[in-house]
Short mmCIF file of C-alpha atoms and ligand atoms in Angstrom, two decimals:
data_model
loop_
_atom_site.label_atom_id
_atom_site.label_comp_id
_atom_site.label_asym_id
_atom_site.label_seq_id
_atom_site.Cartn_x
_atom_site.Cartn_y
_atom_site.Cartn_z
CA UNK C 2 -8.81 -12.11 -13.58
CA UNK C 3 -5.73 -9.89 -13.53
CA UNK C 4 -6.14 -6.25 -12.47
CA UNK C 5 -2.50 -5.22 -12.48
CA UNK C 6 0.33 -6.50 -14.63
CA UNK C 7 3.94 -5.56 -15.18
CA UNK C 8 5.92 -6.87 -18.13
CA UNK C 9 9.71 -6.78 -18.23
CA UNK C 10 9.86 -3.92 -15.76
CA UNK C 11 13.32 -2.45 -15.20
CA UNK C 12 14.52 0.43 -13.03
CA UNK C 13 18.11 1.45 -13.49
CA UNK C 14 19.41 4.13 -11.12
CA UNK C 15 22.44 5.28 -13.10
CA UNK C 16 23.93 1.82 -13.50
CA UNK C 17 22.45 0.25 -10.36
CA UNK C 18 19.57 -1.98 -11.41
CA UNK C 19 17.04 -1.88 -8.57
CA UNK C 20 14.28 -3.68 -10.48
CA UNK C 21 15.37 -6.21 -13.05
CA UNK C 22 12.98 -7.55 -15.69
CA UNK C 23 10.01 -8.06 -13.40
CA UNK C 24 6.87 -9.57 -14.93
CA UNK C 25 4.21 -9.74 -12.29
CA UNK C 26 0.46 -10.30 -12.10
CA UNK C 27 -1.99 -9.23 -9.41
CA UNK C 28 -5.41 -10.86 -9.61
CA UNK C 29 -8.74 -9.37 -8.61
CA UNK C 30 -9.58 -9.77 -4.89
CA UNK C 31 -6.15 -11.16 -4.06
CA UNK C 32 -4.30 -10.35 -0.87
CA UNK C 33 -0.88 -10.42 -2.39
CA UNK C 34 2.31 -9.90 -0.38
CA UNK C 35 5.64 -8.82 -1.84
CA UNK C 36 8.47 -9.96 0.38
CA UNK C 37 12.24 -9.75 0.17
CA UNK C 38 15.15 -8.54 2.27
CA UNK C 39 15.84 -4.85 2.84
CA UNK C 40 17.00 -3.26 -0.39
CA UNK C 41 15.38 -5.98 -2.54
CA UNK C 42 13.46 -3.33 -4.49
CA UNK C 43 9.97 -3.56 -2.95
CA UNK C 44 9.42 0.19 -2.50
CA UNK C 45 10.95 0.92 -5.91
CA UNK C 46 8.56 -1.61 -7.45
CA UNK C 47 5.60 0.17 -5.83
CA UNK C 48 6.90 3.54 -7.02
CA UNK C 49 7.06 2.23 -10.59
CA UNK C 50 3.49 0.96 -10.39
CA UNK C 51 2.03 4.15 -8.90
CA UNK C 52 3.87 6.55 -11.22
CA UNK C 53 6.20 7.96 -8.55
CA UNK C 54 9.13 6.64 -10.60
CA UNK C 55 9.36 6.12 -14.33
CA UNK C 56 10.53 2.69 -15.47
CA UNK C 57 13.70 2.43 -17.55
CA UNK C 58 12.02 -0.34 -19.54
CA UNK C 59 8.87 -2.40 -19.47
CA UNK C 60 5.18 -1.73 -19.03
CA UNK C 61 2.56 -1.46 -16.31
CA UNK C 62 -1.09 -2.23 -17.07
CA UNK C 63 -3.96 -1.55 -14.72
CA UNK C 64 -7.53 -2.63 -15.43
CA UNK C 65 -6.67 -3.45 -19.00
CA UNK C 66 -5.04 -0.14 -19.86
CA UNK C 67 -1.42 0.82 -20.03
CA UNK C 68 -0.45 3.27 -17.29
CA UNK C 69 3.32 3.29 -17.83
CA UNK C 70 4.65 6.81 -17.34
CA UNK C 71 1.33 8.28 -16.16
CA UNK C 72 1.63 10.76 -13.28
CA UNK C 73 0.57 9.52 -9.83
CA UNK C 74 -2.58 11.65 -9.53
CA UNK C 75 -3.99 10.20 -12.73
CA UNK C 76 -3.22 6.64 -11.65
CA UNK C 77 -4.95 7.25 -8.32
CA UNK C 78 -8.03 8.48 -10.19
CA UNK C 79 -8.18 5.17 -12.06
CA UNK C 80 -8.58 3.38 -8.73
CA UNK C 81 -5.05 2.44 -7.69
CA UNK C 82 -4.24 3.98 -4.30
CA UNK C 83 -1.33 3.49 -1.91
CA UNK C 84 0.03 4.23 1.49
CA UNK C 85 3.67 5.04 2.08
CA UNK C 86 6.36 3.44 4.20
CA UNK C 87 6.67 6.73 6.08
CA UNK C 88 3.65 8.47 7.60
CA UNK C 89 1.99 10.87 5.19
CA UNK C 90 -0.66 12.97 6.98
CA UNK C 91 -1.16 16.63 7.91
CA UNK C 92 0.12 16.51 11.52
CA UNK C 93 -1.33 19.85 12.65
CA UNK C 94 -4.86 19.25 11.40
CA UNK C 95 -7.46 17.26 13.25
CA UNK C 96 -8.29 13.72 12.20
CA UNK C 97 -11.58 14.98 10.75
CA UNK C 98 -9.86 17.73 8.75
CA UNK C 99 -7.30 15.30 7.33
CA UNK C 100 -10.00 13.07 5.89
CA UNK C 101 -12.19 15.95 4.80
CA UNK C 102 -9.25 17.56 3.00
CA UNK C 103 -8.51 14.31 1.17
CA UNK C 104 -12.13 14.12 -0.01
CA UNK C 105 -12.20 17.76 -1.11
CA UNK C 106 -8.96 17.26 -3.03
CA UNK C 107 -10.33 14.12 -4.63
CA UNK C 108 -13.37 16.02 -5.87
CA UNK C 109 -11.09 18.73 -7.28
CA UNK C 110 -12.74 21.29 -5.02
CA UNK C 111 -11.35 23.86 -2.64
CA UNK C 112 -12.13 24.22 0.99
CA UNK C 113 -15.29 26.30 0.94
CA UNK C 114 -15.39 29.03 3.58
CA UNK C 115 -19.05 29.69 2.82
CA UNK C 116 -20.14 26.21 3.76
CA UNK C 117 -19.62 25.89 7.49
CA UNK C 118 -16.17 24.24 7.47
CA UNK C 119 -16.94 20.98 9.15
CA UNK C 120 -19.97 20.16 7.03
CA UNK C 121 -18.23 19.79 3.66
CA UNK C 122 -18.30 16.07 2.72
CA UNK C 123 -19.62 15.38 6.20
CA UNK C 124 -21.34 12.07 5.49
CA UNK C 125 -18.38 10.52 3.71
CA UNK C 126 -15.84 11.84 6.22
CA UNK C 127 -17.83 10.26 8.98
CA UNK C 128 -18.11 6.94 7.13
CA UNK C 129 -14.36 6.81 6.58
CA UNK C 130 -13.72 7.59 10.26
CA UNK C 131 -15.94 4.66 11.23
CA UNK C 132 -14.33 2.40 8.65
CA UNK C 133 -10.84 2.87 10.15
CA UNK C 134 -12.14 2.92 13.75
CA UNK C 135 -11.17 6.53 14.45
CA UNK C 136 -14.69 7.80 15.17
CA UNK C 137 -13.84 8.73 18.76
CA UNK C 138 -10.60 10.53 17.71
CA UNK C 139 -12.31 12.82 15.21
CA UNK C 140 -11.26 16.09 16.93
CA UNK C 141 -7.78 15.06 17.94
CA UNK C 142 -4.71 16.62 16.35
CA UNK C 143 -3.40 14.07 13.86
CA UNK C 144 0.24 14.46 14.86
CA UNK C 145 -0.62 13.68 18.48
CA UNK C 146 -2.23 10.32 17.76
CA UNK C 147 -0.38 7.12 18.60
CA UNK C 148 1.67 5.72 15.75
CA UNK C 149 -0.83 2.95 15.10
CA UNK C 150 -3.69 5.43 14.88
CA UNK C 151 -1.74 7.68 12.52
CA UNK C 152 -1.43 4.67 10.23
CA UNK C 153 -5.19 4.14 10.49
CA UNK C 154 -5.71 7.74 9.47
CA UNK C 155 -3.36 7.28 6.54
CA UNK C 156 -5.44 4.33 5.47
CA UNK C 157 -8.61 6.45 5.55
CA UNK C 158 -6.88 9.06 3.39
CA UNK C 159 -5.92 6.42 0.82
CA UNK C 160 -9.49 5.04 0.90
CA UNK C 161 -10.91 8.51 0.25
CA UNK C 162 -10.07 7.87 -3.40
CA UNK C 163 -12.43 4.89 -3.49
CA UNK C 164 -9.74 2.64 -4.92
CA UNK C 165 -10.32 -0.85 -6.28
CA UNK C 166 -6.68 -1.76 -5.60
CA UNK C 167 -4.73 -0.66 -2.54
CA UNK C 168 -0.95 -0.84 -2.25
CA UNK C 169 0.43 -0.81 1.30
CA UNK C 170 4.15 -0.38 1.81
CA UNK C 171 5.06 -1.97 5.16
CA UNK C 172 1.74 -1.15 6.84
CA UNK C 173 2.92 -2.44 10.23
CA UNK C 174 6.47 -1.05 10.22
CA UNK C 175 7.32 0.44 13.61
CA UNK C 176 4.24 -1.00 15.32
CA UNK C 177 4.09 -2.89 18.58
CA UNK C 178 2.87 -6.52 18.37
CA UNK C 179 -0.57 -5.44 19.58
CA UNK C 180 -0.76 -2.55 17.10
CA UNK C 181 0.32 -4.95 14.37
CA UNK C 182 -2.47 -7.40 15.19
CA UNK C 183 -5.04 -4.58 15.28
CA UNK C 184 -3.81 -3.09 12.02
CA UNK C 185 -3.94 -6.41 10.22
CA UNK C 186 -7.43 -7.16 11.49
CA UNK C 187 -8.55 -3.73 10.34
CA UNK C 188 -6.96 -4.04 6.88
CA UNK C 189 -8.45 -7.49 6.47
CA UNK C 190 -11.89 -6.23 7.41
CA UNK C 191 -11.69 -3.18 5.14
CA UNK C 192 -10.57 -5.34 2.21
CA UNK C 193 -13.80 -7.30 2.61
CA UNK C 194 -16.10 -4.29 3.21
CA UNK C 195 -14.71 -2.34 0.27
CA UNK C 196 -14.02 -5.36 -1.97
CA UNK C 197 -10.41 -4.29 -2.32
CA UNK C 198 -7.57 -6.05 -4.03
CA UNK C 199 -4.53 -5.72 -1.76
CA UNK C 200 -0.86 -5.61 -2.68
CA UNK C 201 1.41 -5.11 0.31
CA UNK C 202 5.00 -5.38 1.41
CA UNK C 203 5.73 -6.62 4.89
CA UNK C 204 8.75 -7.77 6.82
CA UNK C 205 6.88 -9.67 9.53
CA UNK C 206 6.50 -13.24 8.24
CA UNK C 207 3.71 -13.99 10.70
CA UNK C 208 1.69 -11.19 9.16
CA UNK C 209 2.57 -12.26 5.63
CA UNK C 210 1.65 -15.90 6.08
CA UNK C 211 -1.34 -14.91 8.22
CA UNK C 212 -3.15 -12.88 5.59
CA UNK C 213 -1.65 -13.28 2.13
CA UNK C 214 -3.27 -15.69 -0.31
CA UNK C 215 -0.43 -15.09 -2.76
CA UNK C 216 3.22 -14.22 -2.16
CA UNK C 217 5.87 -12.90 -4.53
CA UNK C 218 9.52 -12.74 -3.59
CA UNK C 219 11.95 -10.06 -4.75
CA UNK C 220 15.68 -10.60 -4.38
CA UNK C 221 18.22 -8.08 -5.72
CA UNK C 222 15.47 -6.59 -7.87
CA UNK C 223 14.46 -9.90 -9.43
CA UNK C 224 11.22 -11.76 -8.94
CA UNK C 225 12.45 -15.17 -7.83
CA UNK C 226 9.10 -16.73 -6.90
CA UNK C 227 5.37 -16.06 -7.01
CA UNK C 228 2.77 -18.48 -5.76
CA UNK C 229 0.54 -19.66 -2.97
CA UNK C 230 1.99 -19.28 0.53
CA UNK C 231 2.82 -22.98 0.88
CA UNK C 232 4.55 -23.11 -2.50
CA UNK C 233 6.66 -20.10 -1.59
CA UNK C 234 7.42 -21.35 1.90
CA UNK C 235 8.84 -24.58 0.50
CA UNK C 236 10.54 -23.10 -2.58
CA UNK C 237 14.19 -24.08 -2.46
CA UNK C 238 15.57 -20.84 -3.85
CA UNK C 239 13.40 -18.71 -1.56
CA UNK C 240 14.56 -20.67 1.45
CA UNK C 241 18.16 -20.37 0.41
CA UNK C 242 18.21 -16.63 -0.29
CA UNK C 243 15.64 -15.40 2.12
CA UNK C 244 13.59 -17.45 4.52
CA UNK C 245 16.64 -19.49 5.44
CA UNK C 246 18.57 -16.31 6.15
CA UNK C 247 15.81 -15.13 8.46
CA UNK C 248 15.90 -18.33 10.46
CA UNK C 249 19.63 -17.90 10.97
CA UNK C 250 19.09 -14.31 12.03
CA UNK C 251 16.42 -15.32 14.51
CA UNK C 252 18.48 -18.15 15.98
P1 ADP N 14 13.15 -2.25 -0.27
O1 ADP N 14 11.90 -1.42 -0.25
O2 ADP N 14 12.91 -3.65 -0.74
O3 ADP N 14 13.87 -2.23 1.03
P2 ADP N 14 14.09 -0.23 -2.13
O4 ADP N 14 13.19 -0.33 -3.30
O5 ADP N 14 13.85 0.89 -1.20
O6 ADP N 14 14.13 -1.63 -1.35
O7 ADP N 14 15.58 -0.11 -2.65
C1 ADP N 14 16.13 -1.02 -3.59
C2 ADP N 14 17.53 -0.59 -3.93
O8 ADP N 14 17.47 0.56 -4.77
C3 ADP N 14 18.37 -0.21 -2.72
O9 ADP N 14 19.68 -0.67 -2.92
C4 ADP N 14 18.30 1.30 -2.74
O10 ADP N 14 19.46 1.86 -2.15
C5 ADP N 14 18.22 1.61 -4.22
N1 ADP N 14 17.48 2.86 -4.49
C6 ADP N 14 16.22 3.12 -4.15
N2 ADP N 14 15.85 4.35 -4.57
C7 ADP N 14 16.94 4.88 -5.20
C8 ADP N 14 17.21 6.12 -5.86
N3 ADP N 14 16.29 7.07 -5.96
N4 ADP N 14 18.45 6.29 -6.39
C9 ADP N 14 19.39 5.33 -6.29
N5 ADP N 14 19.20 4.13 -5.70
C10 ADP N 14 18.00 3.91 -5.13
MG1 MG N 15 10.87 -0.38 1.27
#
């Protein structure tokens, strides 16, 4: 069953076509990777889906309804959440306060001075901390966490919206090999616990082929392949324009 669909999606940046006629389907409970060289259009594609950019042409449907042109906060409310390629947290607040603030914002409330600060949304804040394995870092200043842990916090903030679909833009970018392994294990586990459909971009092919059950390939803004990992791995065009290139680069 498809949960997210684009039809003929185009993004033209003043004559430069970053996304070119992309028709794409994400199925329920999939762990779907979008791959493609730098500049292929992966982040732009995510921005079109989440309302951060308006498409020049084409449509986006989520859960059976058209969301093309909707503002990001409304799309999030429908259950489509994302993390960004760059860290997006409040660096001066504690870990606890970051999550609590996300929950308060989600509920459309304001921080309530009359309720003893830390107790607002206490139960849910604590559950999210556990979920992303930051329970022992609760009182630490977010900006002082290791990079990997800041990404975990970002994940908790995205999950505060209770999404059914989570988009992750390069979730392991900038991580050490150990941090990468931990992050992937965590994401995998959360996808199961929260019954999430995952759509992610990733440059590390070990990660991609390790967790994705479906892979789509963007090249110069065009979707050149979409299929099961083995199909994509052996696809002649994909090998020529992308995977082949990587092998040369690694050699
Ligand atoms: P990826 O995430 O796959 O590395 P991007 O989606 O970030 O690729 O970028 C795709 C192409 O679109 C790049 O050539 C980039 O320079 C261009 N691009 C992205 N955003 C803009 C923008 N706001 N204005 C003009 N060009 C852009
Ligand atoms: Mg990108």
